[in-house]
Each structure stands twice: as C-alpha cells, then as structure tokens.
CSV table of C-alpha atoms (C1' of nucleotides) in Angstrom, one decimal:
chain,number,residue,atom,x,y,z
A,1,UNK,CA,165.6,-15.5,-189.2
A,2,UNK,CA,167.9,-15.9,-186.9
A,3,UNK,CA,171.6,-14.8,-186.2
A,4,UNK,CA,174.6,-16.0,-184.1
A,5,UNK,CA,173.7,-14.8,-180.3
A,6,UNK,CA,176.1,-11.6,-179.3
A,7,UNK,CA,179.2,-12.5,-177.9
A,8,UNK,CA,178.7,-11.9,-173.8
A,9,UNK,CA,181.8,-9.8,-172.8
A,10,UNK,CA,181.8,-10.9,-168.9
A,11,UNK,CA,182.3,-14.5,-168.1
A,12,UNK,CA,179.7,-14.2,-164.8
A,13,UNK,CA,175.9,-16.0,-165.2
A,14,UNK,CA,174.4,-12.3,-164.2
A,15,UNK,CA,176.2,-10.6,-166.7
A,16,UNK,CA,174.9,-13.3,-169.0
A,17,UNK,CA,171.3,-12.7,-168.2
A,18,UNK,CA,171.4,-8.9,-168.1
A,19,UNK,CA,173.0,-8.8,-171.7
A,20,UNK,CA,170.1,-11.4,-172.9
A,21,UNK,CA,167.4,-9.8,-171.0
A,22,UNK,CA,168.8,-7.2,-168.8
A,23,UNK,CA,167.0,-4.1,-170.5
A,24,UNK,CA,164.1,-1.8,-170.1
A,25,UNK,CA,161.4,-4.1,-172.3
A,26,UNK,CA,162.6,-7.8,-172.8
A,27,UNK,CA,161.2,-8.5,-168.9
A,28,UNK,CA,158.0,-7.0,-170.1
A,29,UNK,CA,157.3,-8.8,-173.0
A,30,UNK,CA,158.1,-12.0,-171.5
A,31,UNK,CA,155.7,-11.2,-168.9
A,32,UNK,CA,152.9,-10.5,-171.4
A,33,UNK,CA,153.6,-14.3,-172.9
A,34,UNK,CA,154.0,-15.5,-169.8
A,35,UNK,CA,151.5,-13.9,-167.3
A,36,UNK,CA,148.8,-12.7,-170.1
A,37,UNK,CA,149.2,-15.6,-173.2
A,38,UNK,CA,150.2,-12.8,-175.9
A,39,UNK,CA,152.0,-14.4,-178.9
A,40,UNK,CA,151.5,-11.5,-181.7
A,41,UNK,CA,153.2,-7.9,-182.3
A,42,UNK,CA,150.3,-5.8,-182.0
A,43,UNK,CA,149.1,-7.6,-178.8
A,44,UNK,CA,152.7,-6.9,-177.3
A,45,UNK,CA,151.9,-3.4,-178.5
A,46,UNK,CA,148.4,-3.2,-176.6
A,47,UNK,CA,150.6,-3.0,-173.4
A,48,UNK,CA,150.2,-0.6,-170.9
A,49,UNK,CA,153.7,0.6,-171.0
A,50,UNK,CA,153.6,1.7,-174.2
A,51,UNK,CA,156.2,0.6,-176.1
A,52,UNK,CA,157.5,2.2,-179.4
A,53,UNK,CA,156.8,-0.1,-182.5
A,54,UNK,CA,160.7,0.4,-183.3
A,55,UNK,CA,161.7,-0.8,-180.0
A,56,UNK,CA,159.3,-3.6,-180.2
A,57,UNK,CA,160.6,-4.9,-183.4
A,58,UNK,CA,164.6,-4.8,-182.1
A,59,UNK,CA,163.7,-6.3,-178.5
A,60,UNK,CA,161.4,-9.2,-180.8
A,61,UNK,CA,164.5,-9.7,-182.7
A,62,UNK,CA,167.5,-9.8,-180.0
A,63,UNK,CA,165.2,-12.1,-177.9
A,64,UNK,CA,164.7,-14.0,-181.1
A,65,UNK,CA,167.9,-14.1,-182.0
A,66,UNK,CA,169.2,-15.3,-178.6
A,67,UNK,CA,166.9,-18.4,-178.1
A,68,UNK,CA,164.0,-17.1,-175.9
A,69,UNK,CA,161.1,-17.2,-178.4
A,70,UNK,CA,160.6,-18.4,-181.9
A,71,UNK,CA,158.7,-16.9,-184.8
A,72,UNK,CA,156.3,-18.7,-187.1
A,73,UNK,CA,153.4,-17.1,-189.9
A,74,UNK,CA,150.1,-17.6,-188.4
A,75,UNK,CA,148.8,-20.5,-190.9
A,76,UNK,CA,145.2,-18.9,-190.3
A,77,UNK,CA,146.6,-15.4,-191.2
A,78,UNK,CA,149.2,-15.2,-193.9
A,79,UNK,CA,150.0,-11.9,-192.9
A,80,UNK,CA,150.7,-12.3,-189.1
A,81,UNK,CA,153.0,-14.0,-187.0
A,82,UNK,CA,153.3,-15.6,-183.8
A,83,UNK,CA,155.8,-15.7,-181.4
A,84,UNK,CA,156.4,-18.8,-178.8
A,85,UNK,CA,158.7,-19.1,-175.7
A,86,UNK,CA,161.3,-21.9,-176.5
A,87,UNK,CA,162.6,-24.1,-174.0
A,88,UNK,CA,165.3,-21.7,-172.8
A,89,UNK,CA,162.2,-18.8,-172.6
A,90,UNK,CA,160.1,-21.0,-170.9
A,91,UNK,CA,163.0,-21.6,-168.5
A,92,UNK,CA,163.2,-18.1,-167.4
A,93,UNK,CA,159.7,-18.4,-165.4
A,94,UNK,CA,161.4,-18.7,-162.3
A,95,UNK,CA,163.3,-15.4,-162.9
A,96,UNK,CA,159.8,-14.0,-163.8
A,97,UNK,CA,157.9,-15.5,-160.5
A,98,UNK,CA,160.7,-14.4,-157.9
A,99,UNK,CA,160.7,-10.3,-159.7
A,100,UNK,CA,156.9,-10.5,-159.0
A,101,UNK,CA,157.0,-11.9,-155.2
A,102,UNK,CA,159.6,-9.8,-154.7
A,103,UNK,CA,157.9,-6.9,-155.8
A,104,UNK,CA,154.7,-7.9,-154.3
A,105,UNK,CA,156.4,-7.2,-150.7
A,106,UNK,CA,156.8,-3.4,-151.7
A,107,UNK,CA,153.7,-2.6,-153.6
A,108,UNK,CA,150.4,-2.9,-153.0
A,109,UNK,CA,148.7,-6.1,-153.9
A,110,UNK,CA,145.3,-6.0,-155.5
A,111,UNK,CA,143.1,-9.4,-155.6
A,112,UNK,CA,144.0,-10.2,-159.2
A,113,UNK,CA,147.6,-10.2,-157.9
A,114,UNK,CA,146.9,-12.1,-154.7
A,115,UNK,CA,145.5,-14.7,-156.7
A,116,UNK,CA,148.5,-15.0,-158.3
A,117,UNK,CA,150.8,-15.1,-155.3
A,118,UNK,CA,148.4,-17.7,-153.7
A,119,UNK,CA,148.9,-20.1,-156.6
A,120,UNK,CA,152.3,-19.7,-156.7
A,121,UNK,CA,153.1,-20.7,-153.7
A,122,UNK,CA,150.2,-23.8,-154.0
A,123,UNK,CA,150.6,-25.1,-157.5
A,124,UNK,CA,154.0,-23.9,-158.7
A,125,UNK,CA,154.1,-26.7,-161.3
A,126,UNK,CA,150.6,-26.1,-162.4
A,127,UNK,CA,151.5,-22.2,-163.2
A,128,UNK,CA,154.7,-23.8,-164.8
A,129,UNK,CA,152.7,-25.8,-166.7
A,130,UNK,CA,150.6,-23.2,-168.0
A,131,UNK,CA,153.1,-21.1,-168.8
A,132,UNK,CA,154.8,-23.8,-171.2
A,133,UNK,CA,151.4,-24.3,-173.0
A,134,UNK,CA,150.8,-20.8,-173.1
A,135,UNK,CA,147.7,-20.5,-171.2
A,136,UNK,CA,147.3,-16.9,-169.5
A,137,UNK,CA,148.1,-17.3,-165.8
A,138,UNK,CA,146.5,-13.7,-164.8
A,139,UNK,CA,143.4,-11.7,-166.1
A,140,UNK,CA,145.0,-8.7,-168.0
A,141,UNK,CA,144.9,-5.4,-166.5
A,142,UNK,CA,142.3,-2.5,-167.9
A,143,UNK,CA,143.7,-0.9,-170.2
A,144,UNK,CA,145.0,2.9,-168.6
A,145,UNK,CA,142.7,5.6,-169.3
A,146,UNK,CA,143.1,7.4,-172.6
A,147,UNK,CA,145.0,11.5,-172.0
B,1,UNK,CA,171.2,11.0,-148.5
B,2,UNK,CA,167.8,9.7,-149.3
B,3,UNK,CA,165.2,10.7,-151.8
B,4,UNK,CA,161.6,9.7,-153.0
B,5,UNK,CA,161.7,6.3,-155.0
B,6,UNK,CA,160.1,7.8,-158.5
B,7,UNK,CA,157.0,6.7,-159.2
B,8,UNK,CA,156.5,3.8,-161.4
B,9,UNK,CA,154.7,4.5,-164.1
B,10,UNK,CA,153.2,1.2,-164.9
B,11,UNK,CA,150.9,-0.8,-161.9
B,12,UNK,CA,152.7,-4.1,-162.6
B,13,UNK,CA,155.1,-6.3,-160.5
B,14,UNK,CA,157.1,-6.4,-163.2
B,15,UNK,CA,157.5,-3.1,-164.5
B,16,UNK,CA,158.0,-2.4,-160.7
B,17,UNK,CA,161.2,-4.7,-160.9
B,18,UNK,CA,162.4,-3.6,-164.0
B,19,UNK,CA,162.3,0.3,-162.8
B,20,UNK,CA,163.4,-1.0,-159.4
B,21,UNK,CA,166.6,-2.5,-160.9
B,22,UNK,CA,166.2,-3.1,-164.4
B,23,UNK,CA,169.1,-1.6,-166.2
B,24,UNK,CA,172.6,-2.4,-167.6
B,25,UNK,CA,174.1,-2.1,-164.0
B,26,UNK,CA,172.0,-2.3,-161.1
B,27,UNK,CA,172.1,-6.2,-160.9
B,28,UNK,CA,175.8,-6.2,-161.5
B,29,UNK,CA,175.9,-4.0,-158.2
B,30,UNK,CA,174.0,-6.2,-156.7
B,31,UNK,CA,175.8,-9.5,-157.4
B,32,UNK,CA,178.7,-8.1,-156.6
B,33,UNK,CA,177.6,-7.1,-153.3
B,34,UNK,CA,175.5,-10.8,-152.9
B,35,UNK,CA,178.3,-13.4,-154.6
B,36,UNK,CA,181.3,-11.5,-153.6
B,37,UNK,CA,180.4,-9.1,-150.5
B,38,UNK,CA,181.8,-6.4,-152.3
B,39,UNK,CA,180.7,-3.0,-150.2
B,40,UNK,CA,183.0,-0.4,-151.3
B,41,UNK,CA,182.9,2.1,-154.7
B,42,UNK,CA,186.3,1.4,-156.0
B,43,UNK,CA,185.7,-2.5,-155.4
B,44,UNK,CA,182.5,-1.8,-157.8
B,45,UNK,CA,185.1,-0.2,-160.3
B,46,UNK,CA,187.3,-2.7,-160.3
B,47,UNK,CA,184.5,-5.6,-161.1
B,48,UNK,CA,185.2,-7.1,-165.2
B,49,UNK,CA,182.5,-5.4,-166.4
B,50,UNK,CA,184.2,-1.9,-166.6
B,51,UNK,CA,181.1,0.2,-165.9
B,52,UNK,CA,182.2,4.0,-165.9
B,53,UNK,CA,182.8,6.5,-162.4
B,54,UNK,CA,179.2,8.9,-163.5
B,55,UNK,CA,177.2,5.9,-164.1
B,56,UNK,CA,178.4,3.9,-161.1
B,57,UNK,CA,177.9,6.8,-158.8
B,58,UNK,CA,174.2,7.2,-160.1
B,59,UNK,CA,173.1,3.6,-159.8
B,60,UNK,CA,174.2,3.7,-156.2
B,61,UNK,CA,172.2,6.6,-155.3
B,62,UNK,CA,169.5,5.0,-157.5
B,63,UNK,CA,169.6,1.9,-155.4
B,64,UNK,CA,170.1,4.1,-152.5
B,65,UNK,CA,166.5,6.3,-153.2
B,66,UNK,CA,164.7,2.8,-153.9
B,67,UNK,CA,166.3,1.1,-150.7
B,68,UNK,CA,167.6,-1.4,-151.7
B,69,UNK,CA,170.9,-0.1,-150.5
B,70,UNK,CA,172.3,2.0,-147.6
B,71,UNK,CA,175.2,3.7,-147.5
B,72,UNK,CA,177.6,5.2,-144.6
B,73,UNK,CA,180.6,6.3,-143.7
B,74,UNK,CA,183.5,3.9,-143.0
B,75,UNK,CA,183.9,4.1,-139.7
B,76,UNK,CA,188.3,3.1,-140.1
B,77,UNK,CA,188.4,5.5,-142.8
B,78,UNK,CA,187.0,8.5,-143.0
B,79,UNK,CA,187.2,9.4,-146.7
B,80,UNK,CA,185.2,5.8,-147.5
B,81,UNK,CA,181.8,5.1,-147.8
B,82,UNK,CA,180.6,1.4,-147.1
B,83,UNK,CA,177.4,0.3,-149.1
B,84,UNK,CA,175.3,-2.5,-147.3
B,85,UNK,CA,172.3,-4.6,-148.4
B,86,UNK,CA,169.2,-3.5,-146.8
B,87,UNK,CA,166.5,-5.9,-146.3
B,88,UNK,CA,164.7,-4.6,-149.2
B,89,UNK,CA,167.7,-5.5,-151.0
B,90,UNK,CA,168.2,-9.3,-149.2
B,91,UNK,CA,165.1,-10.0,-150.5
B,92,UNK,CA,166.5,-9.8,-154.3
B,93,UNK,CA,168.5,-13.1,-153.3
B,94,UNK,CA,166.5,-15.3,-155.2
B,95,UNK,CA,166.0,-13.3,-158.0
B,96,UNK,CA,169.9,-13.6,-158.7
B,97,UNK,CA,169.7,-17.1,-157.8
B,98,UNK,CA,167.3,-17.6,-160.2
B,99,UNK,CA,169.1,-16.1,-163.1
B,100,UNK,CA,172.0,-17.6,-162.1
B,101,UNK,CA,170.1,-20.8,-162.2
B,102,UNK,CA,168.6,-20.0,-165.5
B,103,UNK,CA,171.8,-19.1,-167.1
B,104,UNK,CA,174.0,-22.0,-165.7
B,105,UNK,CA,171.9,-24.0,-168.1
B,106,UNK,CA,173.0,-21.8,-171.4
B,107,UNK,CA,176.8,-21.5,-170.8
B,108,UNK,CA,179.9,-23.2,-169.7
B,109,UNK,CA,180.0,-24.2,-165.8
B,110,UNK,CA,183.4,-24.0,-164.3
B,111,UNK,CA,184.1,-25.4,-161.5
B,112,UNK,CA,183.5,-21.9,-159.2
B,113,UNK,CA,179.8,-21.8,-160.2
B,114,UNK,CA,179.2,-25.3,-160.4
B,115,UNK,CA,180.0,-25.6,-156.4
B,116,UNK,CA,178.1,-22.5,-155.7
B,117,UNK,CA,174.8,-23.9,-157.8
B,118,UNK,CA,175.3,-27.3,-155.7
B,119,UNK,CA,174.8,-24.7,-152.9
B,120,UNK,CA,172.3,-23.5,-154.2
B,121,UNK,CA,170.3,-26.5,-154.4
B,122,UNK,CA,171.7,-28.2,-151.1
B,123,UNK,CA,171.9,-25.1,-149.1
B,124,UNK,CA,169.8,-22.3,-149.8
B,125,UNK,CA,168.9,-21.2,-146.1
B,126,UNK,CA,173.0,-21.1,-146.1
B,127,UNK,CA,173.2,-19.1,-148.6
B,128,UNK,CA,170.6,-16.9,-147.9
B,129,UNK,CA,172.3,-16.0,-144.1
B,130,UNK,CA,175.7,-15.1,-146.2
B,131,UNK,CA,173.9,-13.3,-148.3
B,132,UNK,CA,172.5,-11.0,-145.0
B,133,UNK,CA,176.0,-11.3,-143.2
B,134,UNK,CA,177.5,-10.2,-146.1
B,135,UNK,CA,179.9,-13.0,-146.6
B,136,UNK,CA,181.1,-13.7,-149.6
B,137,UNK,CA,179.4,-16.7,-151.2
B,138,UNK,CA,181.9,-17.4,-154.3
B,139,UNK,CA,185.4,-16.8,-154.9
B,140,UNK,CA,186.3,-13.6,-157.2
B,141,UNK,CA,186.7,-14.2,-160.4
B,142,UNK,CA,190.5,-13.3,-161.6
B,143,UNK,CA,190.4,-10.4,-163.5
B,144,UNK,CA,190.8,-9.7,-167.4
B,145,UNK,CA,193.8,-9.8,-168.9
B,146,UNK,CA,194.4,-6.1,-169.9
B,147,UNK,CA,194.6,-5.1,-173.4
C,1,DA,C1',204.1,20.2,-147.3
C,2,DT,C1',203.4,17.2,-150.9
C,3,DT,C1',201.7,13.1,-152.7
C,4,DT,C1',198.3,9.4,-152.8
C,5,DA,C1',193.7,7.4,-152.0
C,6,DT,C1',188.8,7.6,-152.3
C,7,DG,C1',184.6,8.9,-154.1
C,8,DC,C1',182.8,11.2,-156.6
C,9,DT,C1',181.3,15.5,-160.6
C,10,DT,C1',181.6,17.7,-165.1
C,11,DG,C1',181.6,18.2,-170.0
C,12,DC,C1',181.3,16.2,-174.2
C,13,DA,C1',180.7,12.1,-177.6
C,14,DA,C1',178.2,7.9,-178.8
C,15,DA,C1',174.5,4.8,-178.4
C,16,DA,C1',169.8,3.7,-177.3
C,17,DA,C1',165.1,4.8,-176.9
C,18,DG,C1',161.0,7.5,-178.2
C,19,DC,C1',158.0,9.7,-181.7
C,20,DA,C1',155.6,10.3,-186.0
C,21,DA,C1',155.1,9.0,-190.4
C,22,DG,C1',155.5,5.9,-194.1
C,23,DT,C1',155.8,1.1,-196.5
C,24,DG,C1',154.5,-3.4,-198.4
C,25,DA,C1',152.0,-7.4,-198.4
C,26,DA,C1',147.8,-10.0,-197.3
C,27,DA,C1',142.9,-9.8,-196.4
C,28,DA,C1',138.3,-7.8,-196.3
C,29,DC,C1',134.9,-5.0,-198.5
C,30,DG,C1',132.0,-3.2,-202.1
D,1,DC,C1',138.3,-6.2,-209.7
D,2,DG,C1',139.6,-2.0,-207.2
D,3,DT,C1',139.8,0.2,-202.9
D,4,DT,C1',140.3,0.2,-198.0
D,5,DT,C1',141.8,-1.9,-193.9
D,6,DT,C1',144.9,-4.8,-191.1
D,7,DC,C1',149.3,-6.3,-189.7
D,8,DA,C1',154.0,-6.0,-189.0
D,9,DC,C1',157.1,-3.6,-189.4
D,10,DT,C1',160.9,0.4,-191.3
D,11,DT,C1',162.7,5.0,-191.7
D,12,DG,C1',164.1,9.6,-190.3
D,13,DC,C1',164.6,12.5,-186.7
D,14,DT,C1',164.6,14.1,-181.7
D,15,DT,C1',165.5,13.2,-176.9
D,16,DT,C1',167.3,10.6,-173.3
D,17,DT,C1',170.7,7.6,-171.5
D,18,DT,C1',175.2,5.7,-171.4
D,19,DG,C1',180.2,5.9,-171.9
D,20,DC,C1',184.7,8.1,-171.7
D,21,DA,C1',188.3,11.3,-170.1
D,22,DA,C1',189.3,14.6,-167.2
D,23,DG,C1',189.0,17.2,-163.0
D,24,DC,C1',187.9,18.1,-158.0
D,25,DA,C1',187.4,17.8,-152.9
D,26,DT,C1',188.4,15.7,-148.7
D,27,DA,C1',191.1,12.6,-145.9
D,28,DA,C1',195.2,10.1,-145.1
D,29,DA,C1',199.8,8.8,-145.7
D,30,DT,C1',204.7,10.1,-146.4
DNA sequence: ATTTATGCTTGCAAAAAGCAAGTGAAAACG
DNA sequence: CGTTTTCACTTGCTTTTTGCAAGCATAAAT
C-alpha cells in the first residue's frame, strides 16, 4: 500500500518536516526503530507512552505513505509484518540525535543515556551505521510500573 | 509571566522534545524567529502558514513556561511585546538545521535555501552567532498570493 | 475625541486523539 | 479437525486539541 504523499501547503523545509513528522507520535516511533530496533506493530505498542492502537495504525500509514518506512509480511510469520526505515527514514537520524542532545542539556542524564551521548560524539558513523542495519543503539527502558 | 514547565510524562529524550516543542506550530515559531529574526506577534501572524490568533498566543506562552522563549515589553512601543530566544532556545539551532538538512534532500531547492544550506555546511559557527544575535539568516520568503 | 495598531481572549465548530470493544486471518494447541 | 490464541488492525464513541470569526483592552496616532 502506498498513496501519493499529502500535498505540503508551505513552501519552507520546516513546514515540510513538521507536516511529514511534526506530530505528537511519528518522532516516537522512529525513535523506537531507531534507538531500540523495533520493526513490528505490537512492539511499537509495548512503548512506554502508550499509544492507542488507532493512532498507531494512522501514524504507521502517513509515515508509510510518505517514504519513511516500508512494510513487508514477515516470511517467518504469515500473519505479521515488519516495518523498515527507507533511505529517506534512515536519513532523519540526525534530526533524531540533535532532539536527544538537545534534550539531554535539560534533563537528567542516567548512565544508559550517557552512554549514548558518549558514542555520539566518538563514533557518530558507527551509530549511523547501526541505525541503517537496524541494530538497537540503546538498551530499552523498564517497562513503567503497572496502576 | 512564567509558569512550571508540565511534567513530561514519559522519561525519554525524545518524548522530552516532542512535549518540549512537538506540535503543529512550535517549530514554525521557532524558525521564524531562527531563519528570519522575526520577534514580534503580528510578524508570527503574518508568516504563510496562517496559524490562528488563540493558538499563536498559546504556543508562545507554551514556549515561554518551557524557556525556550522570553518575552518583554518593547521598550519604543509600549503596547508591543518583543519575544527573544533564550539560550534554552539557541540551543534548538541544530535541530532546525537538521530538518532543514533532512528535508532539502526531499524537495525542490531554490536558490534562497540552497545558499543558506552552503552556509550551513561552510559556516555553521556563523550561523550559529546569527542565530544568538538574532540576525536574520535567510531572506523572507514573498508571501502567498491571496485567494 | 476618534480612529488605528497591537496583542491578545472568547465562544463555537471541526478535526484529531484516546478508549474500549470487536473483527478476520494465520498459527498453535488439543 | 475444532477451538483457542496471536497479530494487526478497524469501528464507534468520547474527549481533547485545533481552527475560525469576532470581540476586547490598552497604547498610540490623527
């Protein structure tokens, strides 16, 4: 499946990433392929944030539909699917690596995070690298506690 | 005016930047402020993206309560208000440079961005010190033709 | 004194997100 | 083979957010 991207109604290269990304999931997904190696619906799911299945589905279809990540059956699993960061997903690591230093400066930074940071700034093409073969970057977080 | 930044509910770096400044607007705000050293409400209004008075007025104070913004009265004028980058808010430089990287590569380049990218990649700690001063780094784009 | 500029607020409509439940097809289980 | 479970959604409804048009308060200009 896959439909003709939206028509982008500001000519401007923010406006262009905030209608293809710009909303309150999309970043968060990518993260979780990027950052934690997650290719299937129900691992996307799993997240802390708790996204609604609904919501999942649309932001899985709009990123799909606009070239970020691809969809294929799971030839081990006729009944699941994986998704895959294209080149143009792929490409939006940087994005992705400057939201998390940035936001490293105003948070606190725990030792699974450091880690990160540190290996950003020594081996930015090894993370990139990773990232492109889909090899988690991070150890996942615990899952929150239950209510 | 300043309130308490709401808590993030999610202990990620990512979630962090999507609460931080993650919605239709905020970045628009922000590269307007970055690119064309817009400072003003009614030169927010008049950007091509036609974001509406209520939702303009509660992204600034949003931006405002995480500061990444400050605001104050115009000193010339005493019915204006002049908005200003904090250094919370410099620091989002390279996120926007990064998007505007990433979408450079997925639409048309005139010749306005393609001069500011070459900047970009030749003059980044030139950028960056407009970016503080609050000097516009790109000429304006002409506006839409109206309906 | 009246009009205009500036930066909003208010009230209501429309769109998007959130929640709970249900569906259908493939796989696993007995 | 029939039943149950897994997986990836969809559907219907409620709640929240966004969008639109209008109005308002204060300062400045005429």
């Amino acid at each position: 499946m896959k439909h003709d991207p939206k028509k982008h109604d500001s000519d401007c290269m923010i406006a262009y990433g905030v209608d293809t990304f710009g909303d309150r999931w999309s970043l968060l997904v990518l993260r979780d392929m990027m950052l934690y190696g997650k290719r299937r619906y129900n691992e996307f799911l799993a997240s802390n944030e708790q996204i609604a299945t609904n919501v999942l589905a649309t932001r899985l279809k709009h990123l799909e539909c606009e070239g970020i990540i691809s969809k294929e059956r799971d030839p081990e699993n006729r009944r699941s699917f994986v998704y895959s960061l294209t080149e143009k997903g792929v490409a939006l690591a940087p994005v992705i690596i400057e939201i998390m230093r940035w936001s490293s400066s105003h948070m606190k930074v725990n030792a699974r995070r450091r880690k990160l940071l540190d290996r950003i700034d020594n081996d930015r093409e090894g993370i990139l690298a990773d990232i492109r073969a889909q090899t988690p970057i991070m150890p996942p977080p615990p899952p929150r506690a239950a209510l």
